[in-house]
Coordinates of C-alpha atoms in Angstrom, one line a residue:
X17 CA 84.1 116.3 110.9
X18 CA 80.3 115.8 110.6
X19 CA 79.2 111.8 110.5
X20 CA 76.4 110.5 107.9
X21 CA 75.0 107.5 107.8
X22 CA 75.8 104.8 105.2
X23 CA 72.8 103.7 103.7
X24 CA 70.3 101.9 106.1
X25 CA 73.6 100.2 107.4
X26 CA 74.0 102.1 110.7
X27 CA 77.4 102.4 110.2
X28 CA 78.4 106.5 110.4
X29 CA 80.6 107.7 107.8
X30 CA 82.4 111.0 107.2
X31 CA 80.3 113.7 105.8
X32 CA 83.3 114.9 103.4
X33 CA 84.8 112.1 101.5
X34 CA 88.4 112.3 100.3
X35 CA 87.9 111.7 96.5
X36 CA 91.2 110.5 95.1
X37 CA 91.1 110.8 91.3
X38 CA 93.7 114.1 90.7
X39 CA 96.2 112.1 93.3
X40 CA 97.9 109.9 90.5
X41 CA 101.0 112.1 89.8
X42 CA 101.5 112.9 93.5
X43 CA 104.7 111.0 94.5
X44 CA 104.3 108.2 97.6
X45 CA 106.0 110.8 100.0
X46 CA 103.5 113.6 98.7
X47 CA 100.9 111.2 98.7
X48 CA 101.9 110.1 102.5
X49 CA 101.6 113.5 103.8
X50 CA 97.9 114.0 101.8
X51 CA 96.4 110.9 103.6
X52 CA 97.8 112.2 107.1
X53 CA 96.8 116.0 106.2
X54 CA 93.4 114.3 105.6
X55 CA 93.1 111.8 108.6
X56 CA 94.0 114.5 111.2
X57 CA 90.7 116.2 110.0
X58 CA 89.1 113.2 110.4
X59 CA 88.6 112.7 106.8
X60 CA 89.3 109.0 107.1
X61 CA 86.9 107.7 103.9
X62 CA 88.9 107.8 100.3
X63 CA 87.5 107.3 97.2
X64 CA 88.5 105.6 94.0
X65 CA 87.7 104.6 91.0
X66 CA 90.1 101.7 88.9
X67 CA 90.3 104.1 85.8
X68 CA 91.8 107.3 87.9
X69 CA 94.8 108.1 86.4
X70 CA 94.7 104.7 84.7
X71 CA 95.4 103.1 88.0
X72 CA 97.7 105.1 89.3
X73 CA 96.0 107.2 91.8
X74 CA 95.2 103.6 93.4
X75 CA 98.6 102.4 92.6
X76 CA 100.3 105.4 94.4
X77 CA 97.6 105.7 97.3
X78 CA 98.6 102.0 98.2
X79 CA 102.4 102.2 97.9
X80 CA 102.3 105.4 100.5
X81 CA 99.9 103.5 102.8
X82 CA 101.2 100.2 103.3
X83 CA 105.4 101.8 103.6
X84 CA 104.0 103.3 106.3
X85 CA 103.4 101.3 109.8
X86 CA 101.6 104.3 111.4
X87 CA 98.6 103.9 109.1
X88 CA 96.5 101.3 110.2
X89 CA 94.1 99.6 107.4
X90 CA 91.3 99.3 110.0
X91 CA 91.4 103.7 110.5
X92 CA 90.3 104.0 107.1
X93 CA 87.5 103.3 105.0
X94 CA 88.2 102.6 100.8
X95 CA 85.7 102.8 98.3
X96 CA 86.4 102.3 94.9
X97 CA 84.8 102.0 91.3
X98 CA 84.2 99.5 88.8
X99 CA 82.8 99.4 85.5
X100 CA 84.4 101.3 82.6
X101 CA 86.6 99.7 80.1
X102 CA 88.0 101.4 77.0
X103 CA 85.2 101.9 74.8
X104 CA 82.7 100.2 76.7
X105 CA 80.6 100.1 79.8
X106 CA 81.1 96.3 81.4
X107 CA 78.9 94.9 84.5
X108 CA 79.6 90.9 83.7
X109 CA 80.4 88.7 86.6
X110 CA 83.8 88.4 84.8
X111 CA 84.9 92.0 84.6
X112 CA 83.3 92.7 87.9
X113 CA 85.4 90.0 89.6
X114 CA 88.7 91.0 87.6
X115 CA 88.6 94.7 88.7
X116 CA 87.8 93.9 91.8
X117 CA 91.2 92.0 92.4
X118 CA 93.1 94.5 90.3
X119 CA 92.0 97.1 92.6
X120 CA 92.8 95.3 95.7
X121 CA 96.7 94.3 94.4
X122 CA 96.7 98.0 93.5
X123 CA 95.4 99.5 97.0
X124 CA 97.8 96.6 98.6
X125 CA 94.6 95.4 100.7
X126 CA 92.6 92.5 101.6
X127 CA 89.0 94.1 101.0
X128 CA 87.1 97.5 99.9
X129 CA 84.6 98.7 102.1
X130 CA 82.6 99.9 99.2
X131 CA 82.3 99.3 95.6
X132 CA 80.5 101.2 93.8
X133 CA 79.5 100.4 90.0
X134 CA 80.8 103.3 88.3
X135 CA 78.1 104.0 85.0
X136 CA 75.1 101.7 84.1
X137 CA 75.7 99.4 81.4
X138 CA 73.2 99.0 78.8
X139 CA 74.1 95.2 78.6
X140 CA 74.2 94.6 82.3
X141 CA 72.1 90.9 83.4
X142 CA 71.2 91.9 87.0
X143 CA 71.8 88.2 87.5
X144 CA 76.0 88.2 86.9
X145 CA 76.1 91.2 88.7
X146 CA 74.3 89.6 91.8
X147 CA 76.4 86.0 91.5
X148 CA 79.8 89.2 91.5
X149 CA 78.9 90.9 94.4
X150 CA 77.8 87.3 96.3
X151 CA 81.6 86.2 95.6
X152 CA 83.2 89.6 96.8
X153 CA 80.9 89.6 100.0
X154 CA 81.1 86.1 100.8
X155 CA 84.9 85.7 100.0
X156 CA 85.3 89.3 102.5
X157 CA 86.9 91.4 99.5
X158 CA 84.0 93.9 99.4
X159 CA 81.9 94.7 102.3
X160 CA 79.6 97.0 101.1
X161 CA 78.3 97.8 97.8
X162 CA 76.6 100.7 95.5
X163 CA 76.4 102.6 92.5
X164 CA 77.3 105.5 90.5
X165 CA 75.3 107.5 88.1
X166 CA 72.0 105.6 88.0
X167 CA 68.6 106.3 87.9
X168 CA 66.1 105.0 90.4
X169 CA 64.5 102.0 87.7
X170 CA 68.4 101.1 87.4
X171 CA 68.6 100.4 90.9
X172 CA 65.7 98.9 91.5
X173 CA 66.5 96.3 88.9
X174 CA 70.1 95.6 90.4
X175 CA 68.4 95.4 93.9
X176 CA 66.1 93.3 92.7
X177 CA 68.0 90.3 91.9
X178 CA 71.2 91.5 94.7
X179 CA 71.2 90.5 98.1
X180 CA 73.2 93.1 99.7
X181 CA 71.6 96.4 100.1
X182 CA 72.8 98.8 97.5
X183 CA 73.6 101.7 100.2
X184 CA 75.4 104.9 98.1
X185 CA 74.7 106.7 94.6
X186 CA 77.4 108.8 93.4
X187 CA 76.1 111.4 91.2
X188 CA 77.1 114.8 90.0
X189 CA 76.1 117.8 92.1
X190 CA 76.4 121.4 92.8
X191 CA 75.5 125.2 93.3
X192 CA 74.9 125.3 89.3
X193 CA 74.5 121.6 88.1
X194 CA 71.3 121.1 90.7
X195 CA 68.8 119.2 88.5
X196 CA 68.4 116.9 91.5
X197 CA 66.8 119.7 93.2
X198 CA 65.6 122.0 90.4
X199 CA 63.0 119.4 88.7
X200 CA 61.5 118.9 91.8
X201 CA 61.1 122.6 92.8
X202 CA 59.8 123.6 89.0
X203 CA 56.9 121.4 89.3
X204 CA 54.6 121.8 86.3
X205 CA 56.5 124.5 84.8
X206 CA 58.2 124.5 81.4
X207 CA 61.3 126.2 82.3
X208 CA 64.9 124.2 81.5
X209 CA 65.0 122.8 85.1
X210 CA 61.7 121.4 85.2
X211 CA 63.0 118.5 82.9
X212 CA 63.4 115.4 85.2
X213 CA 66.5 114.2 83.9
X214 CA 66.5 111.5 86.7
X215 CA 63.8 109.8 87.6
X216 CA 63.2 112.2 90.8
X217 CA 66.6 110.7 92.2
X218 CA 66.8 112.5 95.3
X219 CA 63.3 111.3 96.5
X220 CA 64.3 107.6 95.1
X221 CA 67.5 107.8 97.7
X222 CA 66.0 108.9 100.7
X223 CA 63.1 107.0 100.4
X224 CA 65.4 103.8 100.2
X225 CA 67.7 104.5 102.5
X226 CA 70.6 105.3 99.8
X227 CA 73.5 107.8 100.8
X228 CA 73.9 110.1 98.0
X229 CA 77.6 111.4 97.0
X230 CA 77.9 114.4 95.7
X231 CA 80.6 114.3 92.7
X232 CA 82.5 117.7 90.8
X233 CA 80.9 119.9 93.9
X234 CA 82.6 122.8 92.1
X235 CA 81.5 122.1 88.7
X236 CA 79.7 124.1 86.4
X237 CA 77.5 122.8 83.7
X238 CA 78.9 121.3 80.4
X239 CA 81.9 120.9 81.9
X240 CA 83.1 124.5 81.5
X241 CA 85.3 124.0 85.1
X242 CA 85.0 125.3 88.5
X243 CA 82.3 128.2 89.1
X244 CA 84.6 129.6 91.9
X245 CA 85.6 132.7 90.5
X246 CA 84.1 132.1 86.8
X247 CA 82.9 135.2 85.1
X248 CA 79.9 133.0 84.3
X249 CA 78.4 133.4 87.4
X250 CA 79.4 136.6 89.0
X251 CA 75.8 137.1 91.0
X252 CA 76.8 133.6 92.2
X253 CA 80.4 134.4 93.1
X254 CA 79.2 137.8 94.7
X255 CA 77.0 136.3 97.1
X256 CA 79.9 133.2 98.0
X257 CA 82.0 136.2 98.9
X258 CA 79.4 137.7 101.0
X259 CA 78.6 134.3 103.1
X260 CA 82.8 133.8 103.2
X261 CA 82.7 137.5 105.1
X262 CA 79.9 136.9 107.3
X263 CA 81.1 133.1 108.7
X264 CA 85.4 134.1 108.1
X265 CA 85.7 131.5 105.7
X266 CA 86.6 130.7 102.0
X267 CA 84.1 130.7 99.1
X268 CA 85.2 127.1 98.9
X269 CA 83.5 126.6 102.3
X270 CA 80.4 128.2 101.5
X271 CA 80.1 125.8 98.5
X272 CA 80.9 122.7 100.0
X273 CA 78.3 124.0 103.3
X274 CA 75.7 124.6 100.9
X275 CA 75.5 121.2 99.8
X276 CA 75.8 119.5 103.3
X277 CA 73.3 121.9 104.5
X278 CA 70.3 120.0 102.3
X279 CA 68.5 117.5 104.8
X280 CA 69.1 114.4 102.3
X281 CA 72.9 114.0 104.0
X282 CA 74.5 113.7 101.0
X283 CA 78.3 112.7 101.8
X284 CA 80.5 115.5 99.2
X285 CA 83.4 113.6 97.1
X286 CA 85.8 116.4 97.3
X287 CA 88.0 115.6 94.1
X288 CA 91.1 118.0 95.2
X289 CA 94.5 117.2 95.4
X290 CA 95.3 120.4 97.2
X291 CA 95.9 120.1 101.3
X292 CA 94.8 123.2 101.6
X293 CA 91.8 123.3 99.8
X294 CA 90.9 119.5 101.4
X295 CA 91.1 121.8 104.4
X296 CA 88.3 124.5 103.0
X297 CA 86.2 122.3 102.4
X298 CA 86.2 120.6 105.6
X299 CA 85.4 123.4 107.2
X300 CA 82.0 123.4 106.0
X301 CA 81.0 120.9 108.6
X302 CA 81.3 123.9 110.8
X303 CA 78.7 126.5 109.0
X304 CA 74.9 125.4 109.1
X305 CA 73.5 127.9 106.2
X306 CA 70.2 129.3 107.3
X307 CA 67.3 128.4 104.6
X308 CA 67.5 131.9 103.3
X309 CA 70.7 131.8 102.6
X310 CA 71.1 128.5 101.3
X311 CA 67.8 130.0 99.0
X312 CA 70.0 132.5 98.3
X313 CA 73.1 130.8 96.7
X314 CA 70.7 128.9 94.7
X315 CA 68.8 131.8 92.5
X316 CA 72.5 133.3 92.6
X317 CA 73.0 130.5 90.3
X318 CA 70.5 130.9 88.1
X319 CA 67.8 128.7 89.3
X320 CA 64.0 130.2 89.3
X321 CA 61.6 129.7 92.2
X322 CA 58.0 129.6 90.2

């Protein structure tokens, strides 16, 4: 397992991050033998979100973990989300401070090593949410914290008026859905990918120290499902297979390699409740795609190089 670091914390974390939303209907013995599967590949960092499964992915993950004295709460590191309510988007002290404890009765644990604010609320006082994350810290429920889904203004305002360094963004990224890339490659162009939909995002991170994760690393645009095998992108597919030949993996590796090989360190939420597939795309932290055929699997996709 390749290391990243966490935000300008020094503190290394896994490059391939367990994510845990599909896990809620696993039961607590299935979902025992996940978390081993996954720590004996030294994929020790899960993450959550409150509203996975309604709960239950936490709800289960915390049953099977604290039933079982071989697990130690100081081998792993939990992350979790905040943030959405039915209908709404909800940064106030208030909500903050509630999820926060609903998440820890349903993880059965003391603290989170990161929170993560899940979507940007158009209401949110950068103020509450600075007096929240001041409580969490100083009370030793949340160690670290972050976001999910915003733009580099967004996070400037939060830091502005927060303490504690805001070290992860959690966006969407893949092969296909690559805006974070494209807009900065199409420079004064007017094709589709040229659009900054962002803010220049990927330059905002590593300028600032922020670890970027790398959400639906399978996805295809519009939500249309995983590009693995789509007929939507069979130049794409062809050339997966062709890199899955040459390095005697699975396209699933190829994908997951072609996003650790970019030299931000993004950390890939994998999003899979398949012990198998967890396995695939660990094994990317073995292939280091050359540029040309990282180059490659992006035109495959669709993207233009001007």
């Amino acid at each position: 397992m390749n290391e990243t670091i966490l935000g300008n914390q020094l503190r290394k974390v896994p490059s391939i991050a367990v994510g845990c939303m599909r896990l809620s209907e696993k039961s607590k013995e299935e979902m025992n033998h996940f978390i081993h599967s996954a720590l004996e590949q030294g994929a020790y960092f899960f993450d959550h979100a409150d509203i996975y499964g309604g709960g239950m992915s936490e709800t289960v993950f915390g049953d099977a973990f604290s039933h079982d004295p071989s697990l130690k709460r100081e081998d792993v590191f939990l992350q979790s989300k905040c943030g959405i309510r039915q209908g709404c988007y909800d940064l106030s002290k208030e909500y903050i401070l509630e999820a926060v404890d609903g998440i820890l009765k349903r993880l059965r644990t003391d603290y989170l090593d990161l929170l993560l604010l899940h979507r940007p609320d158009a209401l949110v006082e950068p103020e509450e949410v600075a007096a929240a994350f001041d409580v969490l810290f100083e009370s030793g429920k949340v160690r670290h914290f972050g976001v999910s889904n915003h733009k580099p203004m967004q996070i400037a305002l939060l830091q502005k008026y927060v303490r504690q360094p805001l070290v992860a963004n959690q966006v969407q990224f893949s092969i296909p859905v690559s805006n974070l890339v494209a807009n900065g490659m199409e420079v004064n162009m007017e094709t589709p990918g040229s659009i900054d939909h962002d803010g220049s995002l990927l330059d905002y991170c590593r300028l600032h120290d922020i670890t970027l994760q790398a959400w639906s690393p399978f996805q295809m645009p519009a939500w249309k499902g995983c590009f693995l095998g789509s007929d939507e992108y069979p130049e794409l597919n062809q050339k997966l297979r062709e890199l899955a030949e040459k390095y005697h993996v699975s396209d699933t590796t190829i994908a997951a390699a072609w996003i650790l090989r970019h030299p931000a360190n993004m950390q890939l939420i994998t999003g899979t409740a398949s012990e198998i597939r967890l396995r695939e795309i660990i094994a990317a932290c073995d292939i280091a795609l050359t540029r040309k055929e990282w180059y490659e699997l992006y035109l495959a996709a669709g993207h233009p190089l001007p």
